[in-house]
Amino acid sequence: MMHLLAEFHGDTTPVNAGDFKKYGFGEHKLAHIWVAILESKLVGFALIYDRMNFIKGGVTRTLDLLFVNEAFRQKGIGKALVAIVAKDTVAKGFE
């Protein structure tokens, strides 16, 4: 999926599925990742970071990457990913 995102931007990436699992889901987790699966295929994802905002004094959340495979766009997948991230953000009391 990251290769598709990089290709969309005319770039390449050394990141692979193992990195995605390790840093998004494993014991070395650095980000939160929500995935969209349609027709048994991984078709999109949203990647966020939680961090301390030392100015406002609280945790804030940044949506860093949002991607939907081109073949599955215009089906509400991106909107659904943003909605689930927003719902989780509000539930945790983050900004």
Short mmCIF file of N, CA, C and O in Angstrom, two decimals:
data_model
loop_
_atom_site.label_atom_id
_atom_site.label_comp_id
_atom_site.label_asym_id
_atom_site.label_seq_id
_atom_site.Cartn_x
_atom_site.Cartn_y
_atom_site.Cartn_z
N MET A 1 0.83 -1.19 0.00
CA MET A 1 0.00 0.00 0.00
C MET A 1 0.87 1.25 0.00
O MET A 1 0.56 2.21 -0.68
N MET A 2 1.97 1.24 0.79
CA MET A 2 2.85 2.42 0.82
C MET A 2 3.50 2.65 -0.53
O MET A 2 3.73 3.78 -0.93
N HIS A 3 3.76 1.56 -1.26
CA HIS A 3 4.35 1.71 -2.59
C HIS A 3 3.38 2.40 -3.54
O HIS A 3 3.78 3.23 -4.36
N LEU A 4 2.09 2.10 -3.40
CA LEU A 4 1.08 2.76 -4.23
C LEU A 4 0.99 4.25 -3.89
O LEU A 4 0.86 5.08 -4.78
N LEU A 5 1.07 4.56 -2.59
CA LEU A 5 1.03 5.96 -2.17
C LEU A 5 2.24 6.70 -2.72
O LEU A 5 2.12 7.80 -3.27
N ALA A 6 3.43 6.12 -2.58
CA ALA A 6 4.64 6.76 -3.09
C ALA A 6 4.56 6.93 -4.60
O ALA A 6 4.90 8.00 -5.12
N GLU A 7 4.10 5.92 -5.28
CA GLU A 7 3.96 5.99 -6.74
C GLU A 7 2.99 7.10 -7.14
O GLU A 7 3.23 7.84 -8.10
N PHE A 8 1.89 7.24 -6.40
CA PHE A 8 0.91 8.29 -6.66
C PHE A 8 1.56 9.67 -6.62
O PHE A 8 1.21 10.56 -7.36
N HIS A 9 2.56 9.82 -5.73
CA HIS A 9 3.27 11.10 -5.59
C HIS A 9 4.53 11.16 -6.45
O HIS A 9 5.34 12.08 -6.31
N GLY A 10 4.71 10.16 -7.33
CA GLY A 10 5.88 10.15 -8.21
C GLY A 10 7.17 9.85 -7.47
O GLY A 10 8.23 10.36 -7.82
N ASP A 11 7.08 9.03 -6.44
CA ASP A 11 8.23 8.76 -5.59
C ASP A 11 8.36 7.24 -5.38
O ASP A 11 7.59 6.46 -5.92
N THR A 12 9.35 6.85 -4.61
CA THR A 12 9.52 5.46 -4.21
C THR A 12 9.68 5.43 -2.70
O THR A 12 9.91 6.46 -2.07
N THR A 13 9.58 4.23 -2.13
CA THR A 13 9.75 4.08 -0.68
C THR A 13 10.41 2.75 -0.37
O THR A 13 10.12 1.75 -1.03
N PRO A 14 11.27 2.73 0.64
CA PRO A 14 11.85 1.46 1.06
C PRO A 14 10.94 0.72 2.05
O PRO A 14 11.21 -0.41 2.44
N VAL A 15 9.85 1.34 2.48
CA VAL A 15 8.95 0.77 3.47
C VAL A 15 8.21 -0.43 2.87
O VAL A 15 7.79 -0.41 1.72
N ASN A 16 8.06 -1.47 3.70
CA ASN A 16 7.34 -2.66 3.24
C ASN A 16 6.28 -3.06 4.26
O ASN A 16 6.13 -2.40 5.30
N ALA A 17 5.56 -4.13 4.00
CA ALA A 17 4.49 -4.58 4.88
C ALA A 17 5.01 -4.90 6.28
O ALA A 17 4.33 -4.65 7.28
N GLY A 18 6.22 -5.42 6.38
CA GLY A 18 6.81 -5.72 7.68
C GLY A 18 7.00 -4.47 8.52
O GLY A 18 6.74 -4.47 9.73
N ASP A 19 7.45 -3.38 7.88
CA ASP A 19 7.61 -2.11 8.59
C ASP A 19 6.25 -1.60 9.07
O ASP A 19 6.11 -1.10 10.19
N PHE A 20 5.27 -1.71 8.20
CA PHE A 20 3.91 -1.27 8.51
C PHE A 20 3.40 -2.00 9.75
O PHE A 20 2.86 -1.39 10.67
N LYS A 21 3.60 -3.32 9.78
CA LYS A 21 3.15 -4.13 10.92
C LYS A 21 3.93 -3.78 12.19
O LYS A 21 3.36 -3.62 13.26
N LYS A 22 5.26 -3.68 12.07
CA LYS A 22 6.11 -3.43 13.23
C LYS A 22 5.81 -2.09 13.88
O LYS A 22 5.65 -2.00 15.09
N TYR A 23 5.75 -1.03 13.07
CA TYR A 23 5.61 0.31 13.62
C TYR A 23 4.17 0.80 13.73
O TYR A 23 3.91 1.81 14.36
N GLY A 24 3.25 0.07 13.12
CA GLY A 24 1.85 0.46 13.21
C GLY A 24 1.01 -0.45 14.08
O GLY A 24 -0.03 -0.05 14.58
N PHE A 25 1.49 -1.69 14.28
CA PHE A 25 0.69 -2.65 15.04
C PHE A 25 1.48 -3.44 16.07
O PHE A 25 0.91 -4.01 16.98
N GLY A 26 2.79 -3.50 15.95
CA GLY A 26 3.61 -4.35 16.80
C GLY A 26 4.02 -3.71 18.11
O GLY A 26 3.55 -2.64 18.49
N GLU A 27 4.95 -4.37 18.79
CA GLU A 27 5.40 -3.89 20.10
C GLU A 27 6.20 -2.60 19.99
O GLU A 27 6.37 -1.89 20.96
N HIS A 28 6.69 -2.27 18.80
CA HIS A 28 7.43 -1.02 18.56
C HIS A 28 6.54 0.05 17.93
O HIS A 28 7.03 0.95 17.25
N LYS A 29 5.27 -0.03 18.18
CA LYS A 29 4.26 0.84 17.58
C LYS A 29 4.60 2.32 17.77
O LYS A 29 4.82 2.78 18.89
N LEU A 30 4.65 3.05 16.66
CA LEU A 30 4.91 4.49 16.69
C LEU A 30 3.73 5.29 16.15
O LEU A 30 3.70 6.51 16.28
N ALA A 31 2.78 4.62 15.52
CA ALA A 31 1.63 5.29 14.91
C ALA A 31 0.40 4.41 15.09
O ALA A 31 0.50 3.24 15.42
N HIS A 32 -0.75 5.01 14.86
CA HIS A 32 -2.01 4.26 14.84
C HIS A 32 -2.44 4.19 13.38
O HIS A 32 -2.40 5.19 12.66
N ILE A 33 -2.86 3.01 12.97
CA ILE A 33 -3.26 2.82 11.58
C ILE A 33 -4.62 2.15 11.54
O ILE A 33 -4.85 1.14 12.18
N TRP A 34 -5.52 2.75 10.79
CA TRP A 34 -6.81 2.14 10.49
C TRP A 34 -6.75 1.71 9.04
O TRP A 34 -6.27 2.46 8.18
N VAL A 35 -7.24 0.52 8.75
CA VAL A 35 -7.22 0.03 7.38
C VAL A 35 -8.64 -0.17 6.88
O VAL A 35 -9.56 -0.42 7.67
N ALA A 36 -8.79 -0.06 5.58
CA ALA A 36 -10.07 -0.32 4.93
C ALA A 36 -9.91 -1.56 4.07
O ALA A 36 -8.98 -1.65 3.27
N ILE A 37 -10.82 -2.51 4.27
CA ILE A 37 -10.79 -3.75 3.50
C ILE A 37 -12.12 -3.87 2.78
O ILE A 37 -13.19 -3.73 3.39
N LEU A 38 -12.04 -4.10 1.50
CA LEU A 38 -13.22 -4.24 0.65
C LEU A 38 -12.97 -5.39 -0.30
O LEU A 38 -11.87 -5.48 -0.88
N GLU A 39 -13.94 -6.25 -0.43
CA GLU A 39 -13.79 -7.41 -1.32
C GLU A 39 -12.54 -8.21 -0.94
O GLU A 39 -11.79 -8.67 -1.80
N SER A 40 -12.29 -8.36 0.36
CA SER A 40 -11.15 -9.10 0.91
C SER A 40 -9.80 -8.51 0.52
O SER A 40 -8.78 -9.20 0.56
N LYS A 41 -9.77 -7.23 0.13
CA LYS A 41 -8.53 -6.57 -0.26
C LYS A 41 -8.29 -5.35 0.62
O LYS A 41 -9.23 -4.63 0.95
N LEU A 42 -7.03 -5.14 0.97
CA LEU A 42 -6.64 -3.91 1.64
C LEU A 42 -6.71 -2.80 0.61
O LEU A 42 -5.97 -2.82 -0.38
N VAL A 43 -7.62 -1.85 0.81
CA VAL A 43 -7.84 -0.83 -0.22
C VAL A 43 -7.51 0.59 0.24
O VAL A 43 -7.49 1.52 -0.56
N GLY A 44 -7.24 0.76 1.53
CA GLY A 44 -6.91 2.10 2.01
C GLY A 44 -6.48 2.07 3.45
O GLY A 44 -6.60 1.07 4.14
N PHE A 45 -5.95 3.22 3.89
CA PHE A 45 -5.54 3.32 5.28
C PHE A 45 -5.47 4.78 5.70
O PHE A 45 -5.35 5.68 4.88
N ALA A 46 -5.55 4.98 7.00
CA ALA A 46 -5.31 6.28 7.62
C ALA A 46 -4.25 6.05 8.69
O ALA A 46 -4.34 5.09 9.46
N LEU A 47 -3.24 6.89 8.74
CA LEU A 47 -2.15 6.77 9.70
C LEU A 47 -2.08 8.05 10.51
O LEU A 47 -2.02 9.15 9.94
N ILE A 48 -2.12 7.92 11.83
CA ILE A 48 -2.11 9.10 12.70
C ILE A 48 -1.03 8.96 13.77
O ILE A 48 -0.59 7.86 14.09
N TYR A 49 -0.64 10.10 14.29
CA TYR A 49 0.30 10.17 15.41
C TYR A 49 -0.35 10.96 16.53
O TYR A 49 -0.98 11.98 16.29
N ASP A 50 -0.18 10.48 17.75
CA ASP A 50 -0.59 11.23 18.94
C ASP A 50 0.68 11.83 19.51
O ASP A 50 1.73 11.18 19.54
N ARG A 51 0.59 13.08 19.94
CA ARG A 51 1.78 13.73 20.50
C ARG A 51 1.35 14.76 21.53
O ARG A 51 0.22 15.23 21.53
N MET A 52 2.28 15.08 22.39
CA MET A 52 2.03 16.10 23.40
C MET A 52 2.14 17.48 22.77
O MET A 52 3.09 17.75 22.04
N ASN A 53 1.16 18.32 23.03
CA ASN A 53 1.23 19.71 22.60
C ASN A 53 1.67 20.52 23.81
O ASN A 53 0.89 20.74 24.74
N PHE A 54 2.92 20.91 23.82
CA PHE A 54 3.47 21.60 24.99
C PHE A 54 3.04 23.05 25.08
O PHE A 54 3.29 23.69 26.09
N ILE A 55 2.41 23.59 24.07
CA ILE A 55 1.87 24.94 24.13
C ILE A 55 0.50 24.92 24.80
O ILE A 55 0.24 25.65 25.76
N LYS A 56 -0.39 24.07 24.31
CA LYS A 56 -1.75 23.99 24.86
C LYS A 56 -1.83 23.10 26.10
O LYS A 56 -2.79 23.19 26.86
N GLY A 57 -0.87 22.23 26.26
CA GLY A 57 -0.88 21.36 27.42
C GLY A 57 -1.85 20.21 27.29
O GLY A 57 -2.82 20.12 28.03
N GLY A 58 -1.65 19.36 26.37
CA GLY A 58 -2.50 18.19 26.20
C GLY A 58 -2.05 17.39 25.00
O GLY A 58 -1.15 17.80 24.27
N VAL A 59 -2.69 16.27 24.81
CA VAL A 59 -2.36 15.42 23.66
C VAL A 59 -3.14 15.90 22.45
O VAL A 59 -4.33 16.22 22.53
N THR A 60 -2.46 15.95 21.34
CA THR A 60 -3.09 16.31 20.07
C THR A 60 -2.83 15.19 19.08
O THR A 60 -1.91 14.41 19.24
N ARG A 61 -3.63 15.10 18.07
CA ARG A 61 -3.54 14.02 17.09
C ARG A 61 -3.35 14.63 15.71
O ARG A 61 -4.01 15.59 15.34
N THR A 62 -2.46 14.02 14.94
CA THR A 62 -2.19 14.47 13.58
C THR A 62 -2.49 13.34 12.60
O THR A 62 -1.93 12.24 12.74
N LEU A 63 -3.35 13.59 11.64
CA LEU A 63 -3.58 12.64 10.54
C LEU A 63 -2.47 12.88 9.54
O LEU A 63 -2.41 13.92 8.89
N ASP A 64 -1.55 11.93 9.46
CA ASP A 64 -0.36 12.09 8.63
C ASP A 64 -0.58 11.58 7.21
O ASP A 64 -0.19 12.23 6.25
N LEU A 65 -1.18 10.41 7.08
CA LEU A 65 -1.40 9.82 5.76
C LEU A 65 -2.83 9.30 5.64
O LEU A 65 -3.34 8.67 6.57
N LEU A 66 -3.44 9.58 4.52
CA LEU A 66 -4.74 9.04 4.16
C LEU A 66 -4.63 8.60 2.72
O LEU A 66 -4.30 9.42 1.85
N PHE A 67 -4.88 7.32 2.47
CA PHE A 67 -4.73 6.82 1.10
C PHE A 67 -5.80 5.78 0.81
O PHE A 67 -6.09 4.93 1.63
N VAL A 68 -6.37 5.88 -0.39
CA VAL A 68 -7.30 4.88 -0.90
C VAL A 68 -6.81 4.50 -2.29
O VAL A 68 -6.54 5.37 -3.13
N ASN A 69 -6.67 3.20 -2.50
CA ASN A 69 -6.25 2.69 -3.80
C ASN A 69 -7.14 3.29 -4.89
O ASN A 69 -8.37 3.33 -4.74
N GLU A 70 -6.53 3.74 -5.95
CA GLU A 70 -7.25 4.44 -7.03
C GLU A 70 -8.45 3.65 -7.55
O GLU A 70 -9.50 4.23 -7.85
N ALA A 71 -8.33 2.34 -7.62
CA ALA A 71 -9.43 1.51 -8.15
C ALA A 71 -10.65 1.50 -7.22
O ALA A 71 -11.73 1.10 -7.64
N PHE A 72 -10.48 1.95 -5.98
CA PHE A 72 -11.57 1.91 -5.00
C PHE A 72 -12.01 3.29 -4.54
O PHE A 72 -12.74 3.42 -3.56
N ARG A 73 -11.59 4.32 -5.24
CA ARG A 73 -11.98 5.68 -4.86
C ARG A 73 -13.42 5.97 -5.28
O ARG A 73 -14.00 5.26 -6.07
N GLN A 74 -13.97 7.03 -4.72
CA GLN A 74 -15.35 7.45 -4.98
C GLN A 74 -16.36 6.45 -4.46
O GLN A 74 -17.46 6.33 -4.98
N LYS A 75 -15.98 5.71 -3.41
CA LYS A 75 -16.89 4.75 -2.78
C LYS A 75 -17.12 5.09 -1.31
O LYS A 75 -17.68 4.30 -0.57
N GLY A 76 -16.62 6.25 -0.86
CA GLY A 76 -16.81 6.66 0.52
C GLY A 76 -15.79 6.09 1.49
O GLY A 76 -15.93 6.25 2.71
N ILE A 77 -14.76 5.43 0.98
CA ILE A 77 -13.77 4.79 1.85
C ILE A 77 -12.94 5.83 2.60
O ILE A 77 -12.74 5.72 3.81
N GLY A 78 -12.45 6.83 1.90
CA GLY A 78 -11.68 7.89 2.55
C GLY A 78 -12.50 8.62 3.60
O GLY A 78 -12.02 8.87 4.72
N LYS A 79 -13.74 8.91 3.26
CA LYS A 79 -14.64 9.58 4.21
C LYS A 79 -14.87 8.71 5.44
O LYS A 79 -14.88 9.20 6.57
N ALA A 80 -15.02 7.40 5.25
CA ALA A 80 -15.23 6.49 6.37
C ALA A 80 -13.98 6.41 7.26
O ALA A 80 -14.10 6.36 8.48
N LEU A 81 -12.80 6.41 6.64
CA LEU A 81 -11.56 6.39 7.42
C LEU A 81 -11.43 7.66 8.26
O LEU A 81 -11.08 7.60 9.44
N VAL A 82 -11.70 8.81 7.66
CA VAL A 82 -11.63 10.07 8.41
C VAL A 82 -12.65 10.07 9.54
O VAL A 82 -12.36 10.50 10.66
N ALA A 83 -13.84 9.56 9.29
CA ALA A 83 -14.88 9.52 10.31
C ALA A 83 -14.47 8.66 11.50
O ALA A 83 -14.70 9.04 12.65
N ILE A 84 -13.87 7.50 11.25
CA ILE A 84 -13.47 6.63 12.36
C ILE A 84 -12.32 7.24 13.15
O ILE A 84 -12.28 7.13 14.38
N VAL A 85 -11.40 7.90 12.47
CA VAL A 85 -10.30 8.58 13.17
C VAL A 85 -10.88 9.72 14.03
O VAL A 85 -10.50 9.88 15.19
N ALA A 86 -11.80 10.49 13.47
CA ALA A 86 -12.41 11.60 14.21
C ALA A 86 -13.18 11.08 15.43
O ALA A 86 -13.08 11.64 16.52
N LYS A 87 -13.92 10.02 15.26
CA LYS A 87 -14.70 9.45 16.36
C LYS A 87 -13.76 8.98 17.47
O LYS A 87 -14.01 9.23 18.65
N ASP A 88 -12.68 8.31 17.11
CA ASP A 88 -11.71 7.84 18.10
C ASP A 88 -11.01 9.00 18.78
O ASP A 88 -10.76 8.97 19.99
N THR A 89 -10.71 10.05 18.03
CA THR A 89 -10.06 11.24 18.58
C THR A 89 -10.93 11.89 19.64
O THR A 89 -10.47 12.22 20.73
N VAL A 90 -12.20 12.07 19.33
CA VAL A 90 -13.15 12.68 20.28
C VAL A 90 -13.33 11.76 21.50
O VAL A 90 -13.32 12.23 22.64
N ALA A 91 -13.44 10.45 21.27
CA ALA A 91 -13.62 9.52 22.38
C ALA A 91 -12.46 9.54 23.36
O ALA A 91 -12.65 9.36 24.56
N LYS A 92 -11.26 9.81 22.85
CA LYS A 92 -10.07 9.88 23.71
C LYS A 92 -9.84 11.28 24.30
O LYS A 92 -8.93 11.47 25.07
N GLY A 93 -10.66 12.24 23.88
CA GLY A 93 -10.55 13.60 24.40
C GLY A 93 -9.38 14.38 23.82
O GLY A 93 -8.96 15.38 24.38
N PHE A 94 -8.88 13.96 22.67
CA PHE A 94 -7.78 14.65 22.01
C PHE A 94 -8.32 15.77 21.15
O PHE A 94 -9.50 15.82 20.81
N GLU A 95 -7.41 16.66 20.76
CA GLU A 95 -7.78 17.73 19.82
C GLU A 95 -7.36 17.34 18.43
O GLU A 95 -6.42 16.65 18.23
#
